């Protein structure tokens, strides 16, 4: 299926996305959509014939455990609701620990790289097959950006992806910004990776912005697309005409004219031509070979050690660059602070300028063990137990906020009105 030129749909820019000229399709984060109804903006786009593709971020198909059936069912439901031609996810792990390691489950809140080893590939292939069987439409998987490299890797990025396609028949979502990120951070040549890829398996392409700081490229999705990223897109275009290309932007949204200008720049690269149109014919997938539990256990131990170093302050596993791990650890904590501020905007409002420092101090000693909403509640509870914030009115507001959201059921209208009246009387 030919998708064309698209953009990542986000609620903050829904109106701007609808108004963009020449838009063929959009991609929406699956976990941000309800399973039984769509935002009005997506309904209008679909009525205009704009294709909507759900993009998952929480399956963790590269993790040691088999995919969670509930998360697969949720992704399948969103694909059905959208009438999507395919769904996409990432080649990454997002959590570790649990029964396989005898340790608590740790959540990364981020996409972390899978080691390019035979064992990790075996686990990934089995997980992908499980996901494919549970989904109503084809699956495509995205290469991710990384700040750290695993020691003892046995395959290059291109070899790893090529064998994944050969063994599962899965499609690829190639993010050229991530190829550039890995070039800066890990010294990997994007052209070499593209040479090794089965480019005919590409379902579509991501293009996104980032920024370099102290020799590290940060894939922010909050900065304009740079010339080096467009150069990687041109490298890909010289090999194949991808079915679709999509601009991602998640933060610091620019004016509509700038978004349109970035889309025009992408069109300009694609018009340079070079490669033939991708003609996909799924390979004859070999019979599945069950992965031994001992293999999964080994992957689990390795991933838990890395994630624990990143979010719980344990020592760097042997072979990892401690300096890079510290950079990644700070980035994960900063992302937690940013996302919690989004899902619980009352917290920075209540805490004011002290929110970020307080959250980073909390995150440094308390790994995330569930989603961001639970993280927000745990952070508020941590502050209240410590008798913070020092301001009495702020502490009362934080207490009410925590009670309202920690309760089994949300407070009723009468309770909310009574609390609002009381807050006026006693001061906020």
PDB file of N, CA, C and O in Angstrom, residues 47-85:
ATOM      1  N   UNK A  47     -12.724  10.853   7.614  1.00  0.00           N
ATOM      2  CA  UNK A  47     -13.833  11.153   6.706  1.00  0.00           C
ATOM      3  C   UNK A  47     -13.332  11.784   5.412  1.00  0.00           C
ATOM      4  O   UNK A  47     -13.967  11.652   4.365  1.00  0.00           O
ATOM      5  N   UNK A  48     -12.172  12.457   5.469  1.00  0.00           N
ATOM      6  CA  UNK A  48     -11.574  13.050   4.273  1.00  0.00           C
ATOM      7  C   UNK A  48     -10.755  12.034   3.472  1.00  0.00           C
ATOM      8  O   UNK A  48     -10.204  12.358   2.437  1.00  0.00           O
ATOM      9  N   UNK A  49     -10.662  10.828   3.997  1.00  0.00           N
ATOM     10  CA  UNK A  49      -9.888   9.808   3.301  1.00  0.00           C
ATOM     11  C   UNK A  49      -8.436   9.742   3.715  1.00  0.00           C
ATOM     12  O   UNK A  49      -7.626   9.080   3.050  1.00  0.00           O
ATOM     13  N   UNK A  50      -8.068  10.422   4.804  1.00  0.00           N
ATOM     14  CA  UNK A  50      -6.697  10.393   5.309  1.00  0.00           C
ATOM     15  C   UNK A  50      -6.499   9.109   6.112  1.00  0.00           C
ATOM     16  O   UNK A  50      -7.242   8.835   7.057  1.00  0.00           O
ATOM     17  N   UNK A  51      -5.508   8.330   5.752  1.00  0.00           N
ATOM     18  CA  UNK A  51      -5.202   7.091   6.457  1.00  0.00           C
ATOM     19  C   UNK A  51      -4.586   7.405   7.822  1.00  0.00           C
ATOM     20  O   UNK A  51      -3.767   8.314   7.947  1.00  0.00           O
ATOM     21  N   UNK A  52      -4.987   6.635   8.843  1.00  0.00           N
ATOM     22  CA  UNK A  52      -4.427   6.799  10.184  1.00  0.00           C
ATOM     23  C   UNK A  52      -3.795   5.467  10.601  1.00  0.00           C
ATOM     24  O   UNK A  52      -4.463   4.427  10.593  1.00  0.00           O
ATOM     25  N   UNK A  53      -2.518   5.522  10.972  1.00  0.00           N
ATOM     26  CA  UNK A  53      -1.784   4.319  11.380  1.00  0.00           C
ATOM     27  C   UNK A  53      -1.489   4.407  12.875  1.00  0.00           C
ATOM     28  O   UNK A  53      -0.909   5.405  13.334  1.00  0.00           O
ATOM     29  N   UNK A  54      -1.856   3.401  13.669  1.00  0.00           N
ATOM     30  CA  UNK A  54      -1.506   3.411  15.094  1.00  0.00           C
ATOM     31  C   UNK A  54      -0.063   2.961  15.306  1.00  0.00           C
ATOM     32  O   UNK A  54       0.391   1.969  14.731  1.00  0.00           O
ATOM     33  N   UNK A  55       0.639   3.711  16.141  1.00  0.00           N
ATOM     34  CA  UNK A  55       2.068   3.485  16.394  1.00  0.00           C
ATOM     35  C   UNK A  55       2.242   3.171  17.870  1.00  0.00           C
ATOM     36  O   UNK A  55       2.072   4.037  18.733  1.00  0.00           O
ATOM     37  N   UNK A  56       2.550   1.920  18.206  1.00  0.00           N
ATOM     38  CA  UNK A  56       2.678   1.515  19.592  1.00  0.00           C
ATOM     39  C   UNK A  56       4.051   1.826  20.166  1.00  0.00           C
ATOM     40  O   UNK A  56       5.050   1.852  19.448  1.00  0.00           O
ATOM     41  N   UNK A  57       4.087   2.056  21.494  1.00  0.00           N
ATOM     42  CA  UNK A  57       5.361   2.380  22.149  1.00  0.00           C
ATOM     43  C   UNK A  57       5.608   1.558  23.412  1.00  0.00           C
ATOM     44  O   UNK A  57       6.649   1.728  24.048  1.00  0.00           O
ATOM     45  N   UNK A  58       4.700   0.655  23.772  1.00  0.00           N
ATOM     46  CA  UNK A  58       4.830   0.010  25.084  1.00  0.00           C
ATOM     47  C   UNK A  58       4.882  -1.510  25.056  1.00  0.00           C
ATOM     48  O   UNK A  58       4.962  -2.135  26.110  1.00  0.00           O
ATOM     49  N   UNK A  59       4.847  -2.135  23.883  1.00  0.00           N
ATOM     50  CA  UNK A  59       4.862  -3.603  23.842  1.00  0.00           C
ATOM     51  C   UNK A  59       6.193  -4.176  24.342  1.00  0.00           C
ATOM     52  O   UNK A  59       6.211  -5.203  25.018  1.00  0.00           O
ATOM     53  N   UNK A  60       7.286  -3.555  23.985  1.00  0.00           N
ATOM     54  CA  UNK A  60       8.582  -4.075  24.387  1.00  0.00           C
ATOM     55  C   UNK A  60       8.876  -5.432  23.775  1.00  0.00           C
ATOM     56  O   UNK A  60       9.268  -6.377  24.469  1.00  0.00           O
ATOM     57  N   UNK A  61       8.731  -5.531  22.453  1.00  0.00           N
ATOM     58  CA  UNK A  61       8.913  -6.819  21.781  1.00  0.00           C
ATOM     59  C   UNK A  61      10.335  -7.344  21.888  1.00  0.00           C
ATOM     60  O   UNK A  61      10.563  -8.540  21.712  1.00  0.00           O
ATOM     61  N   UNK A  62      11.291  -6.464  22.170  1.00  0.00           N
ATOM     62  CA  UNK A  62      12.663  -6.915  22.341  1.00  0.00           C
ATOM     63  C   UNK A  62      12.987  -7.354  23.751  1.00  0.00           C
ATOM     64  O   UNK A  62      14.128  -7.725  24.036  1.00  0.00           O
ATOM     65  N   UNK A  63      11.994  -7.322  24.650  1.00  0.00           N
ATOM     66  CA  UNK A  63      12.218  -7.742  26.024  1.00  0.00           C
ATOM     67  C   UNK A  63      12.255  -9.249  26.175  1.00  0.00           C
ATOM     68  O   UNK A  63      11.894 -10.003  25.266  1.00  0.00           O
ATOM     69  N   UNK A  64      12.683  -9.704  27.339  1.00  0.00           N
ATOM     70  CA  UNK A  64      12.861 -11.141  27.568  1.00  0.00           C
ATOM     71  C   UNK A  64      11.539 -11.885  27.689  1.00  0.00           C
ATOM     72  O   UNK A  64      11.471 -13.088  27.401  1.00  0.00           O
ATOM     73  N   UNK A  65      10.496 -11.213  28.126  1.00  0.00           N
ATOM     74  CA  UNK A  65       9.199 -11.876  28.308  1.00  0.00           C
ATOM     75  C   UNK A  65       8.389 -11.853  27.018  1.00  0.00           C
ATOM     76  O   UNK A  65       8.583 -11.002  26.154  1.00  0.00           O
ATOM     77  N   UNK A  66       7.467 -12.778  26.927  1.00  0.00           N
ATOM     78  CA  UNK A  66       6.553 -12.788  25.779  1.00  0.00           C
ATOM     79  C   UNK A  66       5.617 -11.589  25.860  1.00  0.00           C
ATOM     80  O   UNK A  66       5.325 -11.102  26.943  1.00  0.00           O
ATOM     81  N   UNK A  67       5.127 -11.122  24.724  1.00  0.00           N
ATOM     82  CA  UNK A  67       4.268  -9.928  24.736  1.00  0.00           C
ATOM     83  C   UNK A  67       3.041 -10.116  25.606  1.00  0.00           C
ATOM     84  O   UNK A  67       2.454 -11.202  25.661  1.00  0.00           O
ATOM     85  N   UNK A  68       2.670  -9.042  26.272  1.00  0.00           N
ATOM     86  CA  UNK A  68       1.504  -9.066  27.144  1.00  0.00           C
ATOM     87  C   UNK A  68       0.235  -9.174  26.305  1.00  0.00           C
ATOM     88  O   UNK A  68      -0.006  -8.327  25.431  1.00  0.00           O
ATOM     89  N   UNK A  69      -0.603 -10.188  26.537  1.00  0.00           N
ATOM     90  CA  UNK A  69      -1.819 -10.349  25.719  1.00  0.00           C
ATOM     91  C   UNK A  69      -2.740  -9.145  25.784  1.00  0.00           C
ATOM     92  O   UNK A  69      -3.384  -8.796  24.783  1.00  0.00           O
ATOM     93  N   UNK A  70      -2.813  -8.505  26.949  1.00  0.00           N
ATOM     94  CA  UNK A  70      -3.680  -7.339  27.072  1.00  0.00           C
ATOM     95  C   UNK A  70      -3.209  -6.180  26.213  1.00  0.00           C
ATOM     96  O   UNK A  70      -4.016  -5.505  25.561  1.00  0.00           O
ATOM     97  N   UNK A  71      -1.905  -5.947  26.190  1.00  0.00           N
ATOM     98  CA  UNK A  71      -1.371  -4.865  25.353  1.00  0.00           C
ATOM     99  C   UNK A  71      -1.558  -5.181  23.867  1.00  0.00           C
ATOM    100  O   UNK A  71      -1.852  -4.290  23.064  1.00  0.00           O
ATOM    101  N   UNK A  72      -1.403  -6.448  23.503  1.00  0.00           N
ATOM    102  CA  UNK A  72      -1.643  -6.833  22.108  1.00  0.00           C
ATOM    103  C   UNK A  72      -3.106  -6.627  21.738  1.00  0.00           C
ATOM    104  O   UNK A  72      -3.412  -6.147  20.642  1.00  0.00           O
ATOM    105  N   UNK A  73      -4.008  -6.987  22.646  1.00  0.00           N
ATOM    106  CA  UNK A  73      -5.435  -6.804  22.372  1.00  0.00           C
ATOM    107  C   UNK A  73      -5.775  -5.325  22.225  1.00  0.00           C
ATOM    108  O   UNK A  73      -6.579  -4.933  21.366  1.00  0.00           O
ATOM    109  N   UNK A  74      -5.160  -4.484  23.049  1.00  0.00           N
ATOM    110  CA  UNK A  74      -5.390  -3.044  22.948  1.00  0.00           C
ATOM    111  C   UNK A  74      -4.918  -2.502  21.603  1.00  0.00           C
ATOM    112  O   UNK A  74      -5.607  -1.694  20.960  1.00  0.00           O
ATOM    113  N   UNK A  75      -3.741  -2.936  21.163  1.00  0.00           N
ATOM    114  CA  UNK A  75      -3.223  -2.473  19.883  1.00  0.00           C
ATOM    115  C   UNK A  75      -4.099  -2.951  18.735  1.00  0.00           C
ATOM    116  O   UNK A  75      -4.390  -2.204  17.792  1.00  0.00           O
ATOM    117  N   UNK A  76      -4.555  -4.203  18.822  1.00  0.00           N
ATOM    118  CA  UNK A  76      -5.441  -4.738  17.793  1.00  0.00           C
ATOM    119  C   UNK A  76      -6.748  -3.952  17.736  1.00  0.00           C
ATOM    120  O   UNK A  76      -7.272  -3.662  16.650  1.00  0.00           O
ATOM    121  N   UNK A  77      -7.291  -3.598  18.906  1.00  0.00           N
ATOM    122  CA  UNK A  77      -8.553  -2.843  18.952  1.00  0.00           C
ATOM    123  C   UNK A  77      -8.411  -1.479  18.296  1.00  0.00           C
ATOM    124  O   UNK A  77      -9.307  -1.015  17.586  1.00  0.00           O
ATOM    125  N   UNK A  78      -7.288  -0.838  18.506  1.00  0.00           N
ATOM    126  CA  UNK A  78      -7.086   0.478  17.897  1.00  0.00           C
ATOM    127  C   UNK A  78      -6.895   0.381  16.388  1.00  0.00           C
ATOM    128  O   UNK A  78      -7.363   1.240  15.637  1.00  0.00           O
ATOM    129  N   UNK A  79      -6.236  -0.677  15.950  1.00  0.00           N
ATOM    130  CA  UNK A  79      -6.107  -0.878  14.510  1.00  0.00           C
ATOM    131  C   UNK A  79      -7.464  -1.067  13.860  1.00  0.00           C
ATOM    132  O   UNK A  79      -7.752  -0.523  12.787  1.00  0.00           O
ATOM    133  N   UNK A  80      -8.326  -1.840  14.518  1.00  0.00           N
ATOM    134  CA  UNK A  80      -9.675  -2.077  13.993  1.00  0.00           C
ATOM    135  C   UNK A  80     -10.496  -0.800  14.007  1.00  0.00           C
ATOM    136  O   UNK A  80     -11.192  -0.479  13.035  1.00  0.00           O
ATOM    137  N   UNK A  81     -10.421  -0.052  15.106  1.00  0.00           N
ATOM    138  CA  UNK A  81     -11.185   1.197  15.226  1.00  0.00           C
ATOM    139  C   UNK A  81     -10.800   2.187  14.135  1.00  0.00           C
ATOM    140  O   UNK A  81     -11.650   2.886  13.580  1.00  0.00           O
ATOM    141  N   UNK A  82      -9.513   2.225  13.802  1.00  0.00           N
ATOM    142  CA  UNK A  82      -9.024   3.173  12.806  1.00  0.00           C
ATOM    143  C   UNK A  82      -9.163   2.670  11.379  1.00  0.00           C
ATOM    144  O   UNK A  82      -8.968   3.435  10.433  1.00  0.00           O
ATOM    145  N   UNK A  83      -9.470   1.388  11.211  1.00  0.00           N
ATOM    146  CA  UNK A  83      -9.464   0.816   9.877  1.00  0.00           C
ATOM    147  C   UNK A  83      -8.086   0.909   9.251  1.00  0.00           C
ATOM    148  O   UNK A  83      -7.935   1.151   8.049  1.00  0.00           O
ATOM    149  N   UNK A  84      -7.045   0.702  10.082  1.00  0.00           N
ATOM    150  CA  UNK A  84      -5.667   0.912   9.652  1.00  0.00           C
ATOM    151  C   UNK A  84      -5.181  -0.217   8.753  1.00  0.00           C
ATOM    152  O   UNK A  84      -5.541  -1.373   8.955  1.00  0.00           O
ATOM    153  N   UNK A  85      -4.327   0.102   7.778  1.00  0.00           N
ATOM    154  CA  UNK A  85      -3.784  -0.943   6.910  1.00  0.00           C
ATOM    155  C   UNK A  85      -2.642  -1.727   7.557  1.00  0.00           C
ATOM    156  O   UNK A  85      -2.274  -2.796   7.083  1.00  0.00           O
TER     157      UNK A  85
END
